[in-house]
XYZ file of N, CA and C in Angstrom:
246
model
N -27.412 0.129 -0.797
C -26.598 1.194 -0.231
C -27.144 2.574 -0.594
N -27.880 2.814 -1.473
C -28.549 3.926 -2.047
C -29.433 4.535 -0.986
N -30.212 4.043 -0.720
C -31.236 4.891 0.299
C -30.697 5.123 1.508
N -29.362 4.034 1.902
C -29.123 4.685 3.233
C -27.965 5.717 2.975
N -27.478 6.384 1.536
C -26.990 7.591 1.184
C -27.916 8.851 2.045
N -28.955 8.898 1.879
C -30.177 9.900 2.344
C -29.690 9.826 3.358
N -30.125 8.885 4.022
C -29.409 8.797 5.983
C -28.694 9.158 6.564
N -27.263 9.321 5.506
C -25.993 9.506 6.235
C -25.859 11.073 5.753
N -26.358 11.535 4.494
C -26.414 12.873 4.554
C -27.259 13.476 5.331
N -28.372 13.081 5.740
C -29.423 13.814 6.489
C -28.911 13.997 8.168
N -28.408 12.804 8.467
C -27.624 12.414 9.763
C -25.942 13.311 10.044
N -25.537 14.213 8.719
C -23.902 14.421 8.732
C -23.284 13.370 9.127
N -23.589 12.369 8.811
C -22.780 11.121 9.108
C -21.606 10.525 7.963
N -20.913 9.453 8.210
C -20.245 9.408 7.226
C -20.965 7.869 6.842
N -21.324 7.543 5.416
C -21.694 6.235 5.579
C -20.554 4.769 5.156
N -20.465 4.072 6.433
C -19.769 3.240 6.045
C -20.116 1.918 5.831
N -19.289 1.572 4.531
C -20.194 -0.097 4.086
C -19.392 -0.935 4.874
N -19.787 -2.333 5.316
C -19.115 -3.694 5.910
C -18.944 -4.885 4.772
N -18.264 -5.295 4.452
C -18.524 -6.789 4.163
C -18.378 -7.842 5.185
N -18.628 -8.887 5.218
C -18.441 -10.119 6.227
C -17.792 -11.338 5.077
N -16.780 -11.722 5.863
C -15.930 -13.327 5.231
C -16.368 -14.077 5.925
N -16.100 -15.032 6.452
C -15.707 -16.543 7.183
C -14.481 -16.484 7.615
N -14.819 -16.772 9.059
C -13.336 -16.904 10.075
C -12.160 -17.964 9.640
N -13.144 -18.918 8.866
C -11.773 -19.712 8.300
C -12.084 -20.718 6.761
N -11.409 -21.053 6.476
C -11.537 -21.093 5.108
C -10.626 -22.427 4.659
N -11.414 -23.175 3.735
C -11.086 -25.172 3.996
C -9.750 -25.082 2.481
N -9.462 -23.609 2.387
C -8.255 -23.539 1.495
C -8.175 -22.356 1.120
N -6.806 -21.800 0.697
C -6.206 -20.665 0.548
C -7.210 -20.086 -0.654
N -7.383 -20.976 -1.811
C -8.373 -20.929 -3.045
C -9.883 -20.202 -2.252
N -10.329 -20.811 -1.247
C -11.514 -20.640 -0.839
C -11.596 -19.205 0.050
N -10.288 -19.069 0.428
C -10.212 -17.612 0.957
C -10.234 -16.406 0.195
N -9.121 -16.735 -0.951
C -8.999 -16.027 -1.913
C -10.574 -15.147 -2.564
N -11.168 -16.749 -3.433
C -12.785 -16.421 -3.366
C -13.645 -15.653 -2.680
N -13.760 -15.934 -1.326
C -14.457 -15.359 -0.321
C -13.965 -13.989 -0.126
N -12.594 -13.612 -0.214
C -12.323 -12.240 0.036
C -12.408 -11.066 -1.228
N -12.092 -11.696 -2.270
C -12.320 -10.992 -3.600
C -14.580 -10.742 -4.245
N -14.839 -11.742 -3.552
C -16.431 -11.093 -3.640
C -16.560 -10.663 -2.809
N -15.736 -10.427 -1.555
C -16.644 -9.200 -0.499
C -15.571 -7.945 -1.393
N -14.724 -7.753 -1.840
C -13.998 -6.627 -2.156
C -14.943 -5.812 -3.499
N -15.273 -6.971 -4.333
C -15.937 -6.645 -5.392
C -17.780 -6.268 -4.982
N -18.003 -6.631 -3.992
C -19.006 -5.875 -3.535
C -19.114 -4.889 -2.834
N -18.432 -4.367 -2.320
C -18.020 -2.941 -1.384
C -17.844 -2.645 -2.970
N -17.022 -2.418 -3.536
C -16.914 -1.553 -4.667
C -17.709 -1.107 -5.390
N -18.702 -2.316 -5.791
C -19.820 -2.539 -6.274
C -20.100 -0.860 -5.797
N -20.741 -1.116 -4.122
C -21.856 -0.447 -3.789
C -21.019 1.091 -3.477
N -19.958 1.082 -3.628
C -19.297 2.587 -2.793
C -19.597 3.025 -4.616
N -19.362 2.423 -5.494
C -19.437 2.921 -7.079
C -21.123 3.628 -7.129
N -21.645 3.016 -6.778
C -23.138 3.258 -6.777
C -23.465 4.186 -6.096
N -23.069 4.538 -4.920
C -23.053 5.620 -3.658
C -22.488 6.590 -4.781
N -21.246 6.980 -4.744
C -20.096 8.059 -5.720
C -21.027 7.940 -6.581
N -22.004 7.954 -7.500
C -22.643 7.493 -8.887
C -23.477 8.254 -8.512
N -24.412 9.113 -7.618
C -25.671 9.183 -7.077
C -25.466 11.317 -6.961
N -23.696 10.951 -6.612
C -22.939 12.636 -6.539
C -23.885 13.632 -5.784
N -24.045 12.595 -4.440
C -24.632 13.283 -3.162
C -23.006 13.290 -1.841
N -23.295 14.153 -1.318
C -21.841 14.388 -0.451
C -21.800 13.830 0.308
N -21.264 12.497 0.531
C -20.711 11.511 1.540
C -19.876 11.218 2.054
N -19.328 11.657 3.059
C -17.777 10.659 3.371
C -18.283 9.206 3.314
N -17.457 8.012 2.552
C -17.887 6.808 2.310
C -16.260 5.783 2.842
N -16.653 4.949 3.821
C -15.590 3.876 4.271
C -16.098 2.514 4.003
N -15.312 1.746 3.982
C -15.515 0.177 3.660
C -14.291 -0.388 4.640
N -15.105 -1.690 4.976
C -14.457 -2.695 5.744
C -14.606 -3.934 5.513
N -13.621 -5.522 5.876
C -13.830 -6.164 5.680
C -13.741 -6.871 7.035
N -14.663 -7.664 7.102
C -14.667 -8.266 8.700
C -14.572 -10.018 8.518
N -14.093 -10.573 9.440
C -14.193 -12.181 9.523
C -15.132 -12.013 10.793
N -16.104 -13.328 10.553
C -16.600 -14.189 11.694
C -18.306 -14.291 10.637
N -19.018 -14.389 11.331
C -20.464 -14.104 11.139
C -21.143 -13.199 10.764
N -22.150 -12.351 10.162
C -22.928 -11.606 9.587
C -23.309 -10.780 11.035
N -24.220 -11.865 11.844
C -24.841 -10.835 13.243
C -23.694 -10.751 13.995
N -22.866 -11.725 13.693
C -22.089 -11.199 15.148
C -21.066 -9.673 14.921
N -21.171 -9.765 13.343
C -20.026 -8.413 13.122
C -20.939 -7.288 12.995
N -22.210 -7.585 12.538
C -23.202 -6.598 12.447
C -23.420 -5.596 13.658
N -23.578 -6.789 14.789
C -23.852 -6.786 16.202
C -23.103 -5.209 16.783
N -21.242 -5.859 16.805
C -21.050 -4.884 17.305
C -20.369 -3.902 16.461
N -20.572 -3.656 15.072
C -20.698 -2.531 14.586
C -21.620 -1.515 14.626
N -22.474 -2.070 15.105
C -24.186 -1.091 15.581
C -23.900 -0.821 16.780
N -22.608 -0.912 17.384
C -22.252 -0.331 19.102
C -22.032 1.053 18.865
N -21.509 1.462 17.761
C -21.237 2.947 17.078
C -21.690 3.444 16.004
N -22.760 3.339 15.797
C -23.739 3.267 14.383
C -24.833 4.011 14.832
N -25.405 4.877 13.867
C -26.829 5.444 14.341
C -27.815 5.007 13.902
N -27.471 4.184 12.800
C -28.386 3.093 12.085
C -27.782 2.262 11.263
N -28.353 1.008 11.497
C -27.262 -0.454 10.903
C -28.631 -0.759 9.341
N -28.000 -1.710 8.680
C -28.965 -2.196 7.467
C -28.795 -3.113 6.765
């Protein structure tokens, strides 16, 4: 998430992170899991971004389905995906 800090300041953009889950999940336990490491990784990386104390507007999201397919059409409004 660091280098594409440069990007989104150079761009006046705001940079926003994604995580991706799984559309479905073989137990509540397994959801739980799956949603608490995408939470703890957005944090991860927005901590690291804020850490760097370059001027960003910074958003996070959490998406279900697939990696390309959420990637896909988040790059419908993106000036650069990564």
């Amino acid at each position: 998430a660091l280098w594409s800090v440069d990007e989104a300041v150079g761009r006046g953009r705001p940079l926003h992170l994604v995580a991706v889950i799984n559309k479905t999940h073989s137990s509540a336990d397994d959801y739980a899991s799956d949603l608490s490491h995408a939470e703890s990784s957005l944090k991860a990386a927005q901590s690291a971004v804020e850490a760097s104390g370059r001027p960003v507007e910074i958003t996070t999201d959490i998406q279900r389905g697939t990696a390309a397919t959420v990637l896909l059409e988040a790059s419908r409004d993106a000036e650069m995906i990564c």
